[in-house]
Tab-separated table of C-alpha atoms and ligand atoms in Angstrom:
chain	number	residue	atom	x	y	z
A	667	UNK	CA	23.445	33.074	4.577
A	668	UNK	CA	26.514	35.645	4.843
A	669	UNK	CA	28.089	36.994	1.347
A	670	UNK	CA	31.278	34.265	0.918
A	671	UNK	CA	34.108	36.029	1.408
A	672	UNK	CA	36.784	35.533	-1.510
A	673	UNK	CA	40.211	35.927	-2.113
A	674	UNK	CA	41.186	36.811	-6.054
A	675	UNK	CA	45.075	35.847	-6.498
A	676	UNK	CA	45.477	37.817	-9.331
A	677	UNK	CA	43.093	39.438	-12.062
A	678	UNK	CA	41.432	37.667	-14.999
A	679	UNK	CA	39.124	39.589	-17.725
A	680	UNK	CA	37.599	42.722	-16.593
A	681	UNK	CA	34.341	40.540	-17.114
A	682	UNK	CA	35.653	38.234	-14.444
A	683	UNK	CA	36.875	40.302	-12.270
A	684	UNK	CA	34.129	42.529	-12.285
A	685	UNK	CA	30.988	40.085	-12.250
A	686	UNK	CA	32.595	38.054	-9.312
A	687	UNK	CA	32.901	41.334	-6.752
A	688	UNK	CA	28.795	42.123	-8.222
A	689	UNK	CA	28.239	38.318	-5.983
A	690	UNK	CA	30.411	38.236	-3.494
A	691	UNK	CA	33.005	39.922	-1.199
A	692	UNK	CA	35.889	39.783	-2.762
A	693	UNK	CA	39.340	40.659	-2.024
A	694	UNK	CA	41.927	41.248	-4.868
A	695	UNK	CA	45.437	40.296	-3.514
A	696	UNK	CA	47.379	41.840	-6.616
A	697	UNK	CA	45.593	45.484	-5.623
A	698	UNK	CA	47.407	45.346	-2.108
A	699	UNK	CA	50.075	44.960	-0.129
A	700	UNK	CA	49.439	40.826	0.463
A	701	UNK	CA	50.782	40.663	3.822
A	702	UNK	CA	48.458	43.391	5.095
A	703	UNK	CA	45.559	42.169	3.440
A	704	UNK	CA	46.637	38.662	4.668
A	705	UNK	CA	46.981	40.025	8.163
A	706	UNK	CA	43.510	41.777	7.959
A	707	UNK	CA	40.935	39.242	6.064
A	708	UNK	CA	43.260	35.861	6.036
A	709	UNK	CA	40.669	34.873	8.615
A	710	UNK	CA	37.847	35.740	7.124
A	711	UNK	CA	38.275	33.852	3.640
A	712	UNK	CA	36.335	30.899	2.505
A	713	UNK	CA	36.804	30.567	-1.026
A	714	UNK	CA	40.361	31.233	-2.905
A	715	UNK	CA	40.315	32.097	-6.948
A	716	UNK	CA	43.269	31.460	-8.336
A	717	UNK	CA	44.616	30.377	-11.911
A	718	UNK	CA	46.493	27.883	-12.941
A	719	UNK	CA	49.461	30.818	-13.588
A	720	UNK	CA	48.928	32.486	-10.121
A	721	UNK	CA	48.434	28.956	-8.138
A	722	UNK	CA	47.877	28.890	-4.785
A	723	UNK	CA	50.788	28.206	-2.622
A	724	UNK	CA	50.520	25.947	1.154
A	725	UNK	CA	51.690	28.987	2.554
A	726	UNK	CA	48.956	30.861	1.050
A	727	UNK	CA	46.242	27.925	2.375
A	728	UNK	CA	48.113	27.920	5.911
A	729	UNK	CA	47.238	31.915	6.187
A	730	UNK	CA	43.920	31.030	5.405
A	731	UNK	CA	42.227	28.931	8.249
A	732	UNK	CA	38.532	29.501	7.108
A	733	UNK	CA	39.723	28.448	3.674
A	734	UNK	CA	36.639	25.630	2.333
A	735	UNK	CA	37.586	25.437	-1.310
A	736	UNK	CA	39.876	26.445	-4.451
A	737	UNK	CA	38.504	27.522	-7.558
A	738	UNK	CA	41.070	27.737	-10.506
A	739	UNK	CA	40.717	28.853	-14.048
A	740	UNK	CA	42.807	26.754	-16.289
A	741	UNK	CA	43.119	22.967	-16.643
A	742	UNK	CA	46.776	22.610	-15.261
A	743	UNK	CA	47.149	22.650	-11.228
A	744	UNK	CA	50.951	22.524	-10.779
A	745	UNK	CA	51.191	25.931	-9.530
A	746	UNK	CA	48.822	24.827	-6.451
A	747	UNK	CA	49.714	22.681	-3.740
A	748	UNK	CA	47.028	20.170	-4.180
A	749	UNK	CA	48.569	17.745	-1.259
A	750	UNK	CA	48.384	21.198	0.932
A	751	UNK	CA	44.334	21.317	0.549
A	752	UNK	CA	43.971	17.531	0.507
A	753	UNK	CA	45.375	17.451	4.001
A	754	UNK	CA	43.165	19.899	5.085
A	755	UNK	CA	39.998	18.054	3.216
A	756	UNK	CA	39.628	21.776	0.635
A	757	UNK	CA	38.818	20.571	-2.288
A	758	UNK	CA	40.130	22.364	-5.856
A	759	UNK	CA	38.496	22.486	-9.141
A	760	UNK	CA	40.140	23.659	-12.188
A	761	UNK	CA	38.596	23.986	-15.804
A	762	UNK	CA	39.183	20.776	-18.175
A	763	UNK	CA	37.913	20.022	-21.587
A	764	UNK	CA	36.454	23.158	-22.276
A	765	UNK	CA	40.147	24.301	-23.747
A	766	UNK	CA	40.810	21.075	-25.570
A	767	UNK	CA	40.444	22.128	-28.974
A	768	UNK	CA	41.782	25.056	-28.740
A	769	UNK	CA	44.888	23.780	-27.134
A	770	UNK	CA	45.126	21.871	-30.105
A	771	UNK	CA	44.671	23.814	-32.640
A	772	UNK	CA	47.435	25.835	-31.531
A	773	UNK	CA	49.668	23.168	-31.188
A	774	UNK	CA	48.875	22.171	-34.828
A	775	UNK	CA	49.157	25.789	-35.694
A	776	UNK	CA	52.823	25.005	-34.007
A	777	UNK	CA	53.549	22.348	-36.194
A	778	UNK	CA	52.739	23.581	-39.070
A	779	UNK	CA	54.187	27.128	-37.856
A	780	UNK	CA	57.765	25.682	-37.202
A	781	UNK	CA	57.903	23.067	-40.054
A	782	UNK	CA	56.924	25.467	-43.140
A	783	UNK	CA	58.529	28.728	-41.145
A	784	UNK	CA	55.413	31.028	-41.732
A	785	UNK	CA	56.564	33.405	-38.880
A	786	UNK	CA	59.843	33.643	-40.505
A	787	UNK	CA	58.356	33.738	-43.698
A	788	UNK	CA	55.670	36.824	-42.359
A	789	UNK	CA	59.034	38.689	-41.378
A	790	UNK	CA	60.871	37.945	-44.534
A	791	UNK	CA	57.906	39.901	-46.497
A	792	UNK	CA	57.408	42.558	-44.285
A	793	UNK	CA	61.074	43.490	-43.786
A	794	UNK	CA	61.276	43.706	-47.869
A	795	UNK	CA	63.138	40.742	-48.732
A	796	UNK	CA	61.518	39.174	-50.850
A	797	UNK	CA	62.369	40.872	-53.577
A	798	UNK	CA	66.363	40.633	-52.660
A	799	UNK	CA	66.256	37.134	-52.315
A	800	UNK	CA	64.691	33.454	-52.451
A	801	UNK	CA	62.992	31.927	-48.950
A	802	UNK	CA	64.787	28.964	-47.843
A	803	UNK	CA	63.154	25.754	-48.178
A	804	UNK	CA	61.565	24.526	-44.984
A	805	UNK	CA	59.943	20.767	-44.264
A	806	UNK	CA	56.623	19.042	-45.265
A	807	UNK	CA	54.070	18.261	-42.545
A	808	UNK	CA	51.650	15.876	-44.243
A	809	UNK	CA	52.641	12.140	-44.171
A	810	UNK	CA	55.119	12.699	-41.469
A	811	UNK	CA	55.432	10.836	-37.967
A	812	UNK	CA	54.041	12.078	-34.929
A	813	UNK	CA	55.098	11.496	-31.401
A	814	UNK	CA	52.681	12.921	-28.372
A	815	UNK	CA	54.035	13.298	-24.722
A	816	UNK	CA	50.895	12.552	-22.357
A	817	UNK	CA	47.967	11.366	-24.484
A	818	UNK	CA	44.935	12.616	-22.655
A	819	UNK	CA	42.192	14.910	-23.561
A	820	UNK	CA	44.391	17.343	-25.510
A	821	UNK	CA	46.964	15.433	-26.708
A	822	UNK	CA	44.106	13.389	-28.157
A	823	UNK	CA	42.898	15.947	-29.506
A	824	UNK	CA	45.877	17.238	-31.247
A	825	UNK	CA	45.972	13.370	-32.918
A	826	UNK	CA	42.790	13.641	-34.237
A	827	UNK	CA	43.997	16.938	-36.016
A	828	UNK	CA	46.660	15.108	-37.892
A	829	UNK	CA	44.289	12.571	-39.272
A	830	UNK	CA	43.509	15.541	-41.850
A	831	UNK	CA	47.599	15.319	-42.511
A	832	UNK	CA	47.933	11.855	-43.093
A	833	UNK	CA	50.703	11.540	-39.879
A	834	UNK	CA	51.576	8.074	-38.238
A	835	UNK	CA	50.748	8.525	-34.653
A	836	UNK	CA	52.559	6.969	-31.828
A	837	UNK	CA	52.248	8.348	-27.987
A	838	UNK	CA	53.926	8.120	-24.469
A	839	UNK	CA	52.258	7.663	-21.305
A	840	UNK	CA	52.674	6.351	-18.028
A	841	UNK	CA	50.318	3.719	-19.118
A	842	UNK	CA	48.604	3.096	-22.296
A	843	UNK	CA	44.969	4.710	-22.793
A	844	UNK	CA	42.256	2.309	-23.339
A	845	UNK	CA	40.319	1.981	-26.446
A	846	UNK	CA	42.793	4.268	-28.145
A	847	UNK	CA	43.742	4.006	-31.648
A	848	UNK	CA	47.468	5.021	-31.389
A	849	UNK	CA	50.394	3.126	-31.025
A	850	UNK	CA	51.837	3.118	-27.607
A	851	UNK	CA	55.842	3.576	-26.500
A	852	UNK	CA	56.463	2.633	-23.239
A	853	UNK	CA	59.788	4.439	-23.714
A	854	UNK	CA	59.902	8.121	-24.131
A	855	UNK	CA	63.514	7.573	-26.040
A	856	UNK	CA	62.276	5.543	-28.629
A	857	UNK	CA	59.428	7.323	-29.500
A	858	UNK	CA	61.642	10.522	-29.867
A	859	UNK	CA	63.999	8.523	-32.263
A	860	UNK	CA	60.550	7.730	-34.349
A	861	UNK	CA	59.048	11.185	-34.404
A	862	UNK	CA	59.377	13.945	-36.894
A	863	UNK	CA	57.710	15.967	-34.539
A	864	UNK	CA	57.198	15.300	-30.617
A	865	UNK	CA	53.767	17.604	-29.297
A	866	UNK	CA	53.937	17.754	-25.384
A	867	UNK	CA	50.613	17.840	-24.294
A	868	UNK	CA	51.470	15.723	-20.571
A	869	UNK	CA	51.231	17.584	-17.420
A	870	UNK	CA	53.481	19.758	-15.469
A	871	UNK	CA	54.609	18.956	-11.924
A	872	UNK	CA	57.225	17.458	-10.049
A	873	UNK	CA	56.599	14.039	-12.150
A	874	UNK	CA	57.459	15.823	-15.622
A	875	UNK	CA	60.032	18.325	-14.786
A	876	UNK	CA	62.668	18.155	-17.152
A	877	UNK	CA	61.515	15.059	-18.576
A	878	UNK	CA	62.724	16.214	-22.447
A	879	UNK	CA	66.405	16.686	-22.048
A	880	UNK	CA	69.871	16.307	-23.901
A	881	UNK	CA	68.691	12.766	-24.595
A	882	UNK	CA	65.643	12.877	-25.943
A	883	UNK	CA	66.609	16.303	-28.006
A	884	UNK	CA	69.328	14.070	-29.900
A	885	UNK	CA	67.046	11.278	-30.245
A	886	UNK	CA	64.448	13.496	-31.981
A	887	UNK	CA	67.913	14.594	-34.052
A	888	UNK	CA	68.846	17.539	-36.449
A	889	UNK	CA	65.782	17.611	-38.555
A	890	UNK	CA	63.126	16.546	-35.170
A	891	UNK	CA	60.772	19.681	-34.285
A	892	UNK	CA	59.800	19.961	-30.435
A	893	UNK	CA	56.236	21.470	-29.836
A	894	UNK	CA	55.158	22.586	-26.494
A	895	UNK	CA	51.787	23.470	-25.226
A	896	UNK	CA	52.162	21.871	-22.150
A	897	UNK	CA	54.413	23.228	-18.933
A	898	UNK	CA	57.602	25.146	-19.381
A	899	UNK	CA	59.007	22.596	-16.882
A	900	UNK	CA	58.566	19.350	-18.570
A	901	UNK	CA	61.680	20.719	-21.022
A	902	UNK	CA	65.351	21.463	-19.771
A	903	UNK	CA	65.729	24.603	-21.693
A	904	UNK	CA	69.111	24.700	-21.359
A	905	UNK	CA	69.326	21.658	-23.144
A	906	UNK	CA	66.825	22.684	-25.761
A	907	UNK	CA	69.031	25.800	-26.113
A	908	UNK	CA	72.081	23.672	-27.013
A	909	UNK	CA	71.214	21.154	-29.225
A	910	UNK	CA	69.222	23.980	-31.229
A	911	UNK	CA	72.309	26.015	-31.308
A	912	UNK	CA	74.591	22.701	-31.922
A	913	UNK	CA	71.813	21.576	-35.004
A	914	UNK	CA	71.478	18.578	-33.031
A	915	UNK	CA	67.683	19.727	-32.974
A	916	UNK	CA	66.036	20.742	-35.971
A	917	UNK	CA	63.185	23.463	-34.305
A	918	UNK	CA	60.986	23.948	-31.909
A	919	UNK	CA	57.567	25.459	-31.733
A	920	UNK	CA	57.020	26.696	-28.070
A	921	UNK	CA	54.102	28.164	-26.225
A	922	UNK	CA	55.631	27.674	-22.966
A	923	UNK	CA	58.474	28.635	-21.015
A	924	UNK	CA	60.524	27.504	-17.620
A	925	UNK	CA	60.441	31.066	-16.133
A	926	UNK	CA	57.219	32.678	-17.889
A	927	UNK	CA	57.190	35.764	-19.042
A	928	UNK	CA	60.787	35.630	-19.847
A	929	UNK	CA	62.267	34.129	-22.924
A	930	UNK	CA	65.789	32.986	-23.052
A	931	UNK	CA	67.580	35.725	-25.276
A	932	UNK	CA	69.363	32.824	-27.246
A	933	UNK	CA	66.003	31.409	-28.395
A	934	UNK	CA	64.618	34.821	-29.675
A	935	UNK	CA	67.644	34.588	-31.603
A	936	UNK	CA	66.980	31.560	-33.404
A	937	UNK	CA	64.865	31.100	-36.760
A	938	UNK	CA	64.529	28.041	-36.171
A	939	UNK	CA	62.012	28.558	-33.507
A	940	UNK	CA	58.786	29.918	-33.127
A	941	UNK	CA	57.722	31.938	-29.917
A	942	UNK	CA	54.081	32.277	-28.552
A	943	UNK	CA	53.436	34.289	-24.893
A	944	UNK	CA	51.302	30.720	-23.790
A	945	UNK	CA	48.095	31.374	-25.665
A	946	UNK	CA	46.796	27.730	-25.614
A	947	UNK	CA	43.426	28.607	-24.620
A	948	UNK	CA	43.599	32.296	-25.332
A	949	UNK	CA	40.739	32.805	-27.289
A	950	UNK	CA	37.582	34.533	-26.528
A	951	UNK	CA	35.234	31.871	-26.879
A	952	UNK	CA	37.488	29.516	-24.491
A	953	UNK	CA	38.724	31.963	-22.202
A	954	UNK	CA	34.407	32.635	-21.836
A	955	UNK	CA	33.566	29.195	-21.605
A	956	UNK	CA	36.969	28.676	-18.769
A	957	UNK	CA	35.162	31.676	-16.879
A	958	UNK	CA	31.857	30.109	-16.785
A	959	UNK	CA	32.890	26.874	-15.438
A	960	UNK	CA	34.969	28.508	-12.546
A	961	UNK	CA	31.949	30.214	-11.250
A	962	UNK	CA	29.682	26.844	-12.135
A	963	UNK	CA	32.512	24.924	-9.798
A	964	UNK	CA	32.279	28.030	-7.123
A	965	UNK	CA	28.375	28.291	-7.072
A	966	UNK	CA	27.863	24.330	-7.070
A	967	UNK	CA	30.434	24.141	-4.125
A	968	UNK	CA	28.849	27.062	-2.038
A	969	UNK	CA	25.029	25.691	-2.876
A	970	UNK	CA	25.740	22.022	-2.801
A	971	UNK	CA	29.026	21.216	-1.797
A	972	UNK	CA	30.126	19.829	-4.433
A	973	UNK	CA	32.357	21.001	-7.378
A	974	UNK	CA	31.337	19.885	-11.569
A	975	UNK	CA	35.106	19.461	-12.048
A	976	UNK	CA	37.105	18.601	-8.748
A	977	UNK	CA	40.737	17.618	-9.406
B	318	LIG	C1	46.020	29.462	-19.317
B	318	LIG	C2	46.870	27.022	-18.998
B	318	LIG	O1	46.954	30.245	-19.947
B	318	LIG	O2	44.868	25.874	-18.605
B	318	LIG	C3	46.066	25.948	-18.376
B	318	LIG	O3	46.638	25.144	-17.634
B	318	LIG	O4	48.041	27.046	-18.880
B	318	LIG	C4	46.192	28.067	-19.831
B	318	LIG	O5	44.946	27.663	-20.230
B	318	LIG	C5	46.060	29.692	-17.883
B	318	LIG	O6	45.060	29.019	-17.218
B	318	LIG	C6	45.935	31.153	-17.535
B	318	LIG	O7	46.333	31.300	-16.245
């Protein structure tokens, strides 16, 4: 059998990068001028790596008529036009559970992080103050009520954490999940007005986008944190940017962003919030294990046929 011939939408590790061209042919997209390279080896490709922050777009899959599957690294699939392969029977795998816990971690880490203002507090000793002038008093965690957006494997996981925190847990979903121990809110508006603090952990997509707005900001009120580990998307940023300006939102803990890398100027402002560059399952151990299962998904699909984690 001929070397599959891949295309690499944009780098991972070196590791990655390096161990996939050692077993196949691969072409990097980001090294070259995409149209040329496009033009060249489109028809030649049978395999497209991608990530769930580089996607693959259905004008990338329409350039590719060879194209026979889509490996992605990273459990969210927004950025790829799933419908786009469907109709052209490609499947796509991406790389669930294996970031679970570290997803929530940091989203505890974000709740914790936002409530009792340990960024801010870090700065305030480093920049001398302390000995100036008294910390403010921030807002207990433990006992408190938690509301989580999308309770599957990671937002269960993040309600598991706060067992150790005494927290009331309630959740939103399209439907409730079986067998679950958590109160369920069929309206999004309700649980916000119930929440001390409201985790996103749903997915991103047309479905979600701007699903958190003006209303549900207010509902969460003045002394309400937002935490999002989920999709920049799901929030209306603008919104979030007014009622944390206006007070009528007490913080937010954010990992994710509508226009990633970019940060609205007015929310690295704030103290209020804290700011992480989307490093839910940036750890080494994770990011390893993600890395394994894409090539597990790309080897089982070239020597069976069949991908360990299809979406
Ligand atoms: C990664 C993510 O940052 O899994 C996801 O959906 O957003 C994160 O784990 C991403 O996969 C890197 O591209």
């Amino acid at each position: 059998m001929s070397i599959p011939c891949i295309l690499q939408v944009g780098p991972l590790t070196e590791r990655f990068n390096r161990g996939l061209a050692e077993d196949y042919e691969v072409h990097a997209l980001w090294e070259h001028d995409a149209e040329a390279l496009l033009a060249e080896q489109g028809e030649r490709i049978d395999i497209v790596v991608t990530s769930s922050r580089f996607g693959c777009s259905a004008g990338l899959i329409q350039r590719l008529p060879r194209l026979r599957a889509i490996c992605s690294f990273g459990v969210g699939y927004d950025a790829i036009d799933v419908e786009a392969a469907r109709a052209r029977g490609i499947p796509v795998s991406n790389t669930p559970d294996v970031l679970n816990d570290c997803v929530a971690d940091l989203a505890f880490g974000l709740v914790l992080d936002t409530a009792r203002q340990m960024s801010r507090a870090d700065r305030f000793v480093r920049e001398g103050a302390w000995p100036e002038q008294a910390f403010p008093l921030a807002r207990k965690v433990s006992g408190k009520r938690l509301g989580i957006v999308g309770l599957g494997r990671i937002g269960q996981a993040v309600a598991r954490r706060s067992s150790g925190f005494d927290m009331a847990v309630r959740y939103h979903n399209r439907r409730p999940v079986a067998g679950c121990p958590y109160g369920y809110e069929p309206s999004l508006l309700a649980l916000a007005h119930w929440a001390d603090f409201l985790v996103l952990t749903c997915v991103g997509g047309a479905d979600t986008r701007h699903l958190i707005g003006r209303d549900v900001l207010e509902a969460l009120g003045p002394e309400g944190i937002l935490v999002n580990v989920a999709r920049g998307s799901v929030v209306d940023e603008a919104a979030l940017v007014e009622a944390l300006r206006d007070g009528r939102l007490g913080g937010a803990g954010l990992d994710v962003f509508a226009h990633e890398p970019h940060v609205p100027a007015a929310l690295r402002e704030m103290p209020q919030v804290v700011l992480l560059p989307h490093i839910g399952s940036a750890t080494q151990e994770t990011r390893l294990a993600m890395e394994r299962l894409l090539l597990d998904n790309l080897s089982a699909f070239l020597e069976r046929g069949e991908m360990l984690t299809p979406v």
